[in-house]
PDB file of C-alpha atoms in Angstrom:
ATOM      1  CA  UNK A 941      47.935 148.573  41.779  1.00 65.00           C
ATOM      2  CA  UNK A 942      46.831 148.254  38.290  1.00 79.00           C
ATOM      3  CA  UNK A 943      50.885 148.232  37.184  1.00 85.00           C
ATOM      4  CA  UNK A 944      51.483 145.472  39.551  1.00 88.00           C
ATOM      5  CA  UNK A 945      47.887 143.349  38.629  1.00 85.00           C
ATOM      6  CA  UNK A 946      49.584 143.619  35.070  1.00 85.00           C
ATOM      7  CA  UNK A 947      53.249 143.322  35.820  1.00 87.00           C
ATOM      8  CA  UNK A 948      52.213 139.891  37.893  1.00 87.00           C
ATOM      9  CA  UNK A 949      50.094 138.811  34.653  1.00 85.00           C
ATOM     10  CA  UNK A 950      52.872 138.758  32.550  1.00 87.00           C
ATOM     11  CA  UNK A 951      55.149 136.780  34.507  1.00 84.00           C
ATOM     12  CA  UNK A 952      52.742 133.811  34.532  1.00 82.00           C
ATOM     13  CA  UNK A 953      53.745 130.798  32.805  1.00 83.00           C
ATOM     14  CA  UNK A 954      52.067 129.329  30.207  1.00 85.00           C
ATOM     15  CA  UNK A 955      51.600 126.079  29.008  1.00 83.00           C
ATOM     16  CA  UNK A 956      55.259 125.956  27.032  1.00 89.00           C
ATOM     17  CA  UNK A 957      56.981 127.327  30.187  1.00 85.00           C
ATOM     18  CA  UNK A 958      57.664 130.237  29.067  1.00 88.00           C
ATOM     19  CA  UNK A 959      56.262 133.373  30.748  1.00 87.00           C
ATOM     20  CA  UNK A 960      53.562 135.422  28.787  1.00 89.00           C
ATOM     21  CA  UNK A 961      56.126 138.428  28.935  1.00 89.00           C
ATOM     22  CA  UNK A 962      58.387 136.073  26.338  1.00 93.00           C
ATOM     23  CA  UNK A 963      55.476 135.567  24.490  1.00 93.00           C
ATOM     24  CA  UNK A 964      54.414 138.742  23.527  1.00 93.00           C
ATOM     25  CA  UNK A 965      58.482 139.528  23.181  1.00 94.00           C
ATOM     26  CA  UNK A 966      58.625 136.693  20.722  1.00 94.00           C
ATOM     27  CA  UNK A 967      55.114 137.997  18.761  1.00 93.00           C
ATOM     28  CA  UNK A 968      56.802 141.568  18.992  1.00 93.00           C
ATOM     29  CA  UNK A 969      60.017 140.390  17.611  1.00 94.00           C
ATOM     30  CA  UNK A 970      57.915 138.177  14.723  1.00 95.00           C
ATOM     31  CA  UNK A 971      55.640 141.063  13.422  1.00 95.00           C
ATOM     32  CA  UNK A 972      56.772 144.277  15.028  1.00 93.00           C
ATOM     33  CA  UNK A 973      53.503 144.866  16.438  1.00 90.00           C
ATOM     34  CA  UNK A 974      53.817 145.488  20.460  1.00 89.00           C
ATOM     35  CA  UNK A 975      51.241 144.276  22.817  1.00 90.00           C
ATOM     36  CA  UNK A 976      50.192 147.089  25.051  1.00 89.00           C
ATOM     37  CA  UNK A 977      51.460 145.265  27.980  1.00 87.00           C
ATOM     38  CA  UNK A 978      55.134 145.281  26.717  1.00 88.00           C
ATOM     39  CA  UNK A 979      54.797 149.029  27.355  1.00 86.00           C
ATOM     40  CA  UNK A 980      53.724 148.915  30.724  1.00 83.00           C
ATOM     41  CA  UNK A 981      56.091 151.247  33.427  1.00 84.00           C
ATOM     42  CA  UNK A 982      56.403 151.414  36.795  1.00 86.00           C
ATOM     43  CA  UNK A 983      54.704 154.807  38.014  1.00 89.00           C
ATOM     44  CA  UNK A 984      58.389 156.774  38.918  1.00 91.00           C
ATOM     45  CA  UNK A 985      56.798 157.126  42.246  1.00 91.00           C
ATOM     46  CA  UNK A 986      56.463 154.149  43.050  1.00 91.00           C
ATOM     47  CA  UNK A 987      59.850 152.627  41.456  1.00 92.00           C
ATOM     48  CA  UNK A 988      61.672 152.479  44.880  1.00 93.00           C
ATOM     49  CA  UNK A 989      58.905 150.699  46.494  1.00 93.00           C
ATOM     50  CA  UNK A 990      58.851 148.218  43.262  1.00 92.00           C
ATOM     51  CA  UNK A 991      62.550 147.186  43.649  1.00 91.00           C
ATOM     52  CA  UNK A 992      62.123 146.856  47.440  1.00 93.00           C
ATOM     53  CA  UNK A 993      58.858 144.370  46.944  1.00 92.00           C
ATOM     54  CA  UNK A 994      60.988 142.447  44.259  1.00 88.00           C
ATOM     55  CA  UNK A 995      63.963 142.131  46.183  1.00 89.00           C
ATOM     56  CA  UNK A 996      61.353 140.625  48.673  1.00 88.00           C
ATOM     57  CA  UNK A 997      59.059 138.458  46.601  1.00 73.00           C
ATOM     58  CA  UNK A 998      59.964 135.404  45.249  1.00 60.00           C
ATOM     59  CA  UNK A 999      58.013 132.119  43.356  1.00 48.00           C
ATOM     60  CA  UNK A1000      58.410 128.920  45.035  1.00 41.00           C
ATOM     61  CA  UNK A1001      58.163 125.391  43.834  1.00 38.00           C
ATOM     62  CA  UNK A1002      54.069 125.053  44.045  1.00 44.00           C
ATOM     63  CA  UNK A1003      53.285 128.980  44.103  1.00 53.00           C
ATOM     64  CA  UNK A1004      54.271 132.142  45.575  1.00 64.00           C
ATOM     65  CA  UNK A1005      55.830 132.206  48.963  1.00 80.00           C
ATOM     66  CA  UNK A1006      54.251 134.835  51.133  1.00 87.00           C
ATOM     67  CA  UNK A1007      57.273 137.311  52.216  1.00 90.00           C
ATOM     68  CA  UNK A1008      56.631 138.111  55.837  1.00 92.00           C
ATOM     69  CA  UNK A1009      57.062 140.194  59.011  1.00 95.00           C
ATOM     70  CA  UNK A1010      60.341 139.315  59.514  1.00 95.00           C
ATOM     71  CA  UNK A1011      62.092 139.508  56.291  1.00 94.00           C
ATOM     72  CA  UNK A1012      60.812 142.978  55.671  1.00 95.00           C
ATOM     73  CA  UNK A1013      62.602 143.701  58.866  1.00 97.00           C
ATOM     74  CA  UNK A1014      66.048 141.777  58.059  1.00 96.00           C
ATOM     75  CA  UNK A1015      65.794 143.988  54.201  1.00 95.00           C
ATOM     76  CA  UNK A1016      65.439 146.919  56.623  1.00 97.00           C
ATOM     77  CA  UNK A1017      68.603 145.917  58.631  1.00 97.00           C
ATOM     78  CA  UNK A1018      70.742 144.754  55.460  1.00 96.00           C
ATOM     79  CA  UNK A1019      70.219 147.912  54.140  1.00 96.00           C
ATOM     80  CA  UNK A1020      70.268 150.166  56.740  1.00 97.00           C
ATOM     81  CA  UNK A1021      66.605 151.675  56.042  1.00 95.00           C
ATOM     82  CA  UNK A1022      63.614 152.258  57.819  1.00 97.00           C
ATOM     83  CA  UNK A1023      60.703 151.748  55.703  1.00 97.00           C
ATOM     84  CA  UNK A1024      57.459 153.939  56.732  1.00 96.00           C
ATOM     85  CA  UNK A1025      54.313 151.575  58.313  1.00 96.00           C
ATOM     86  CA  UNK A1026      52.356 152.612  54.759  1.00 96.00           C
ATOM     87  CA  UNK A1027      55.389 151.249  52.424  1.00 95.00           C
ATOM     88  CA  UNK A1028      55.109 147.922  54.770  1.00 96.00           C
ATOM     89  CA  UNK A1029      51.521 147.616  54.120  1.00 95.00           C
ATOM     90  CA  UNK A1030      51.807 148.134  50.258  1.00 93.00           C
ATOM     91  CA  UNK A1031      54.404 145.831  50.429  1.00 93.00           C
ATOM     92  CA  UNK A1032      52.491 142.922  51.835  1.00 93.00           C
ATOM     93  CA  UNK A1033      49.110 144.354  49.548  1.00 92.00           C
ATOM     94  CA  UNK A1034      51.658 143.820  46.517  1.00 90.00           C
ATOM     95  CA  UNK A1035      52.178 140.394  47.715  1.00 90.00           C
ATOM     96  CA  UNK A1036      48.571 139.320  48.302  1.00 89.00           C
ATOM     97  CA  UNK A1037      47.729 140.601  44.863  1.00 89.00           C
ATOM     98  CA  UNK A1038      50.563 138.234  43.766  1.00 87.00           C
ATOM     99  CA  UNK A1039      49.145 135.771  45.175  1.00 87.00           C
ATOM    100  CA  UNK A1040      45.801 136.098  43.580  1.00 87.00           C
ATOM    101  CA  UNK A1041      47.128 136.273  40.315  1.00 86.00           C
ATOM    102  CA  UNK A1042      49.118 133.536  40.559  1.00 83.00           C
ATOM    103  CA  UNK A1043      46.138 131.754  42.064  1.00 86.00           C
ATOM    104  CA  UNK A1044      43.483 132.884  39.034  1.00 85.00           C
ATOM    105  CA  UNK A1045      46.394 132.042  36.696  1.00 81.00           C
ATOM    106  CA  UNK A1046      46.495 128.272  38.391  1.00 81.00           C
ATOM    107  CA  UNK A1047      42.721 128.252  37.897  1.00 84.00           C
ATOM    108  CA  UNK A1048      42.316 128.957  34.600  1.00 82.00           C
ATOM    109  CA  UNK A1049      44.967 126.902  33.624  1.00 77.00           C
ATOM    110  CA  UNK A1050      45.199 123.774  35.509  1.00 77.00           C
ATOM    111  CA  UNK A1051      47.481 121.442  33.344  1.00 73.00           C
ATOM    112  CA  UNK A1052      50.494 124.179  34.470  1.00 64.00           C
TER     113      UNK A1052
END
């Protein structure tokens, strides 16, 4: 989860707008020195899993909107796939740790 914890991180907005991803893109691109962050990967494990939660998750207009029950099962039927009871439950784990990111992100920077 530490890949997603970080992953969610840099998608915050800061106070510009502009994600902290672009940020440290912009820093990268301005002194050729790469964050560590930039180099993060998705475990190859877990890659499948990844697309599935992000075809899933999305941000809504005052915070995350928490992806539920029965869109997990309507992704299952557009795509003809049964996902296994533990991928569901990392899905909606991925999803609450979204959530508190994006919450802790909101707290420590209210004026966003």
């Amino acid at each position: 989860m530490e890949f997603a914890r970080d992953a969610f991180a840099l998608s915050a907005p800061q106070g510009d707008g502009a994600t902290l991803r672009t940020h440290l893109q912009r820093l990268y691109q301005n002194t050729r020195q790469a964050d560590t962050r930039l180099l993060l990967q998705c475990p190859q494990e877990c890659e499948p899993l990844w697309r599935v939660f992000n075809s899933l998750g999305r941000a809504g207009g005052s915070g995350l909107t928490p992806i539920t029950q029965q869109e997990v099962q309507a992704w299952q039927a557009n795509h003809s796939t049964r996902l296994r009871s533990w991928e569901v439950d990392t899905l909606f784990a991925l999803d609450q740790l979204a959530a508190t990111v994006a919450a802790q992100h909101r707290q420590a920077n209210p004026d966003q």
